Amino acid sequence: MRKILFTLTLFVSVSLFAGNQFEAQFEKANELYESANYEEALKVYYELEKAGINGFNLQFNIGNAHYKLDEIPSAILHYEKALKIDPSNEDVKQNLKLAYAKTTDKIEPARELVINRWWKQIINLNSADSWGIIATFLLFTSLMLALFYLLANKSIIRRIGFFGASAVLLMAIICYFFGYQQHNYSNEAKAAIIFTPTVSIKSAPGESGTVLFVLHKGTKVHLLESTNEWRNVALPNGNKGWIKENDIREI
């Protein structure tokens, strides 16, 4: 028993030390960024990323540093990663607009049904984790109201408890469903950013394919199937074609 407690204590101590160390590194990188030493800040940010640290603030700050260095494809890549973590964040949405404004390709998305657009907006109001937290809170509230129904003597309080618990439970189920849908949407909607200055999109995987159109660095493409060193991609306007995998970086 003492050995188990010692091992557990050691594990917690090491975890806390590592956490404090990573936090100190992050603060150091932020200070470098604030002093306009963007390249050095990026070195520290990427060290944290390689160590397995990932989160909205880290990806957002990496994007900001690349943007300051006018490295637009890298800025967009990390802004998109940050948006994937927190799809409701307005700051990263605004920064993405500024970054995309500096890209060459201006692609108008295909028309989408209003109901589909509304649905995406609703499920993207929060991340999957946030929907889960809200749903758990509502479930706990529903259980508390159910206790009022079970333990109260007055009929009016019992009715409030019953109908309140039912309504809040329904809201919890809806939030869990939104979180599930948001999680699936984030995982299934795989995308990438083009890093090569100019690329020819081919009709088939291979150099012998016909050139369908040309894209430039910073453009976002949606990923479809892959074969050998080629990837089939789609644009928001519906155009599709093949691109070399080393021309893109997946979000």
Short mmCIF file of C-alpha atoms in Angstrom, two decimals, residues 49-230:
data_model
loop_
_atom_site.label_atom_id
_atom_site.label_comp_id
_atom_site.label_asym_id
_atom_site.label_seq_id
_atom_site.Cartn_x
_atom_site.Cartn_y
_atom_site.Cartn_z
CA GLU A 49 3.71 21.32 -29.65
CA LYS A 50 6.30 18.55 -30.17
CA ALA A 51 6.05 17.74 -26.45
CA GLY A 52 2.38 16.93 -26.99
CA ILE A 53 0.96 20.19 -25.71
CA ASN A 54 -2.03 21.28 -27.76
CA GLY A 55 -4.71 23.82 -27.13
CA PHE A 56 -6.46 26.85 -28.52
CA ASN A 57 -4.05 29.42 -27.07
CA LEU A 58 -0.97 27.62 -28.37
CA GLN A 59 -2.31 27.21 -31.92
CA PHE A 60 -3.68 30.76 -31.94
CA ASN A 61 -0.36 32.24 -30.82
CA ILE A 62 1.58 30.19 -33.39
CA GLY A 63 -0.76 31.55 -36.04
CA ASN A 64 -0.25 35.11 -34.80
CA ALA A 65 3.55 34.78 -34.89
CA HIS A 66 3.49 33.43 -38.45
CA TYR A 67 1.12 36.22 -39.47
CA LYS A 68 3.51 38.84 -38.08
CA LEU A 69 6.28 37.26 -40.17
CA ASP A 70 3.98 37.36 -43.22
CA GLU A 71 4.08 33.56 -43.44
CA ILE A 72 0.44 33.37 -44.45
CA PRO A 73 0.02 29.63 -45.20
CA SER A 74 1.45 28.71 -41.78
CA ALA A 75 -0.67 31.37 -40.09
CA ILE A 76 -3.82 30.02 -41.75
CA LEU A 77 -2.92 26.43 -40.87
CA HIS A 78 -2.63 27.17 -37.16
CA TYR A 79 -5.61 29.53 -37.07
CA GLU A 80 -7.66 26.70 -38.59
CA LYS A 81 -6.32 24.30 -35.95
CA ALA A 82 -7.34 26.78 -33.25
CA LEU A 83 -10.79 27.17 -34.80
CA LYS A 84 -11.19 23.39 -34.79
CA ILE A 85 -10.59 23.42 -31.03
CA ASP A 86 -12.93 26.37 -30.37
CA PRO A 87 -15.28 26.90 -33.34
CA SER A 88 -17.12 29.74 -31.60
CA ASN A 89 -14.09 31.98 -31.00
CA GLU A 90 -14.55 35.32 -32.76
CA ASP A 91 -10.90 36.41 -32.48
CA VAL A 92 -9.58 33.52 -34.54
CA LYS A 93 -12.41 33.94 -37.05
CA GLN A 94 -11.43 37.58 -37.54
CA ASN A 95 -7.73 36.71 -37.86
CA LEU A 96 -8.57 34.04 -40.43
CA LYS A 97 -10.43 36.63 -42.50
CA LEU A 98 -7.38 38.90 -42.42
CA ALA A 99 -5.06 36.04 -43.37
CA TYR A 100 -7.27 34.74 -46.19
CA ALA A 101 -7.51 38.30 -47.54
CA LYS A 102 -3.78 38.07 -48.27
CA THR A 103 -4.12 34.91 -50.38
CA THR A 104 -4.34 34.89 -54.18
CA ASP A 105 -7.31 32.59 -54.73
CA LYS A 106 -10.75 34.02 -53.95
CA ILE A 107 -13.14 31.10 -54.20
CA GLU A 108 -16.86 31.65 -53.83
CA PRO A 109 -18.56 28.71 -52.06
CA ALA A 110 -21.36 26.85 -53.79
CA ARG A 111 -24.88 27.70 -52.70
CA GLU A 112 -25.96 25.82 -49.60
CA LEU A 113 -29.44 25.17 -48.27
CA VAL A 114 -30.32 27.69 -45.56
CA ILE A 115 -31.29 24.92 -43.16
CA ASN A 116 -27.87 23.25 -43.59
CA ARG A 117 -26.09 26.55 -42.97
CA TRP A 118 -28.18 27.18 -39.84
CA TRP A 119 -27.49 23.66 -38.58
CA LYS A 120 -23.72 24.11 -38.92
CA GLN A 121 -23.92 27.48 -37.18
CA ILE A 122 -25.84 25.95 -34.26
CA ILE A 123 -23.53 22.98 -33.66
CA ASN A 124 -20.47 25.23 -34.05
CA LEU A 125 -21.65 27.61 -31.32
CA ASN A 126 -19.52 25.50 -28.98
CA SER A 127 -16.82 22.86 -29.19
CA ALA A 128 -17.78 19.24 -28.59
CA ASP A 129 -16.22 19.43 -25.10
CA SER A 130 -18.20 22.57 -24.25
CA TRP A 131 -21.46 20.98 -25.39
CA GLY A 132 -20.60 18.01 -23.16
CA ILE A 133 -19.99 20.25 -20.13
CA ILE A 134 -23.28 22.09 -20.68
CA ALA A 135 -25.14 18.79 -21.08
CA THR A 136 -23.60 17.37 -17.89
CA PHE A 137 -24.59 20.49 -15.93
CA LEU A 138 -28.15 20.23 -17.27
CA LEU A 139 -28.28 16.53 -16.39
CA PHE A 140 -27.19 17.31 -12.82
CA THR A 141 -29.85 20.05 -12.63
CA SER A 142 -32.45 17.58 -13.90
CA LEU A 143 -31.52 15.13 -11.14
CA MET A 144 -31.89 17.87 -8.52
CA LEU A 145 -35.35 18.73 -9.83
CA ALA A 146 -36.25 15.04 -9.84
CA LEU A 147 -35.40 14.94 -6.11
CA PHE A 148 -37.88 17.77 -5.54
CA TYR A 149 -40.51 15.62 -7.27
CA LEU A 150 -39.66 12.55 -5.18
CA LEU A 151 -39.21 14.19 -1.78
CA ALA A 152 -41.57 17.19 -1.73
CA ASN A 153 -44.89 16.97 0.08
CA LYS A 154 -46.72 19.79 -1.68
CA SER A 155 -48.27 18.87 -5.02
CA ILE A 156 -47.29 22.19 -6.65
CA ILE A 157 -43.60 21.60 -5.85
CA ARG A 158 -43.87 18.01 -7.08
CA ARG A 159 -45.35 19.23 -10.38
CA ILE A 160 -42.60 21.84 -10.76
CA GLY A 161 -40.00 19.18 -10.03
CA PHE A 162 -41.50 16.70 -12.52
CA PHE A 163 -41.99 19.06 -15.44
CA GLY A 164 -38.77 20.94 -14.70
CA ALA A 165 -36.74 17.73 -14.58
CA SER A 166 -38.31 16.51 -17.83
CA ALA A 167 -37.65 19.80 -19.66
CA VAL A 168 -34.06 20.12 -18.45
CA LEU A 169 -33.36 16.45 -19.23
CA LEU A 170 -34.58 17.04 -22.78
CA MET A 171 -32.25 20.05 -23.06
CA ALA A 172 -29.35 17.90 -21.80
CA ILE A 173 -30.06 15.25 -24.44
CA ILE A 174 -30.16 17.94 -27.15
CA CYS A 175 -26.82 19.38 -26.00
CA TYR A 176 -25.23 15.92 -25.95
CA PHE A 177 -26.53 15.40 -29.49
CA PHE A 178 -25.09 18.77 -30.61
CA GLY A 179 -21.74 17.80 -29.09
CA TYR A 180 -21.79 14.44 -30.85
CA GLN A 181 -22.60 16.10 -34.17
CA GLN A 182 -19.91 18.76 -33.68
CA HIS A 183 -17.33 16.07 -32.89
CA ASN A 184 -18.25 14.09 -36.01
CA TYR A 185 -18.26 17.22 -38.18
CA SER A 186 -14.78 18.22 -36.98
CA ASN A 187 -13.34 14.75 -37.54
CA GLU A 188 -15.00 14.03 -40.89
CA ALA A 189 -14.46 17.44 -42.49
CA LYS A 190 -10.74 16.94 -43.09
CA ALA A 191 -9.01 19.83 -44.80
CA ALA A 192 -5.54 21.08 -45.67
CA ILE A 193 -3.71 24.26 -46.61
CA ILE A 194 -1.62 24.59 -49.77
CA PHE A 195 2.00 25.54 -49.02
CA THR A 196 3.54 25.42 -52.50
CA PRO A 197 3.46 28.89 -54.15
CA THR A 198 1.68 27.64 -57.30
CA VAL A 199 0.23 24.17 -57.93
CA SER A 200 -1.54 22.59 -60.89
CA ILE A 201 -4.61 20.58 -59.97
CA LYS A 202 -4.77 17.47 -62.17
CA SER A 203 -7.64 15.41 -63.53
CA ALA A 204 -5.96 12.19 -62.34
CA PRO A 205 -3.22 11.23 -59.86
CA GLY A 206 0.08 11.50 -61.70
CA GLU A 207 2.04 13.91 -63.84
CA SER A 208 0.21 12.71 -66.96
CA GLY A 209 -3.12 14.05 -65.72
CA THR A 210 -4.68 17.05 -67.45
CA VAL A 211 -4.34 20.38 -65.65
CA LEU A 212 -7.83 21.42 -64.55
CA PHE A 213 -6.98 24.64 -62.74
CA VAL A 214 -4.21 26.31 -60.77
CA LEU A 215 -4.18 27.15 -57.05
CA HIS A 216 -1.80 29.13 -54.87
CA LYS A 217 -0.35 28.98 -51.37
CA GLY A 218 -2.73 29.66 -48.51
CA THR A 219 -5.78 28.16 -50.20
CA LYS A 220 -7.83 25.73 -48.12
CA VAL A 221 -8.89 22.46 -49.75
CA HIS A 222 -11.09 19.65 -48.46
CA LEU A 223 -9.47 16.23 -48.48
CA LEU A 224 -11.02 13.24 -50.22
CA GLU A 225 -9.33 9.94 -51.11
CA SER A 226 -5.61 9.45 -51.59
CA THR A 227 -3.42 7.21 -53.74
CA ASN A 228 0.35 6.89 -53.71
CA GLU A 229 1.67 10.44 -53.24
CA TRP A 230 -1.45 12.17 -54.56
#
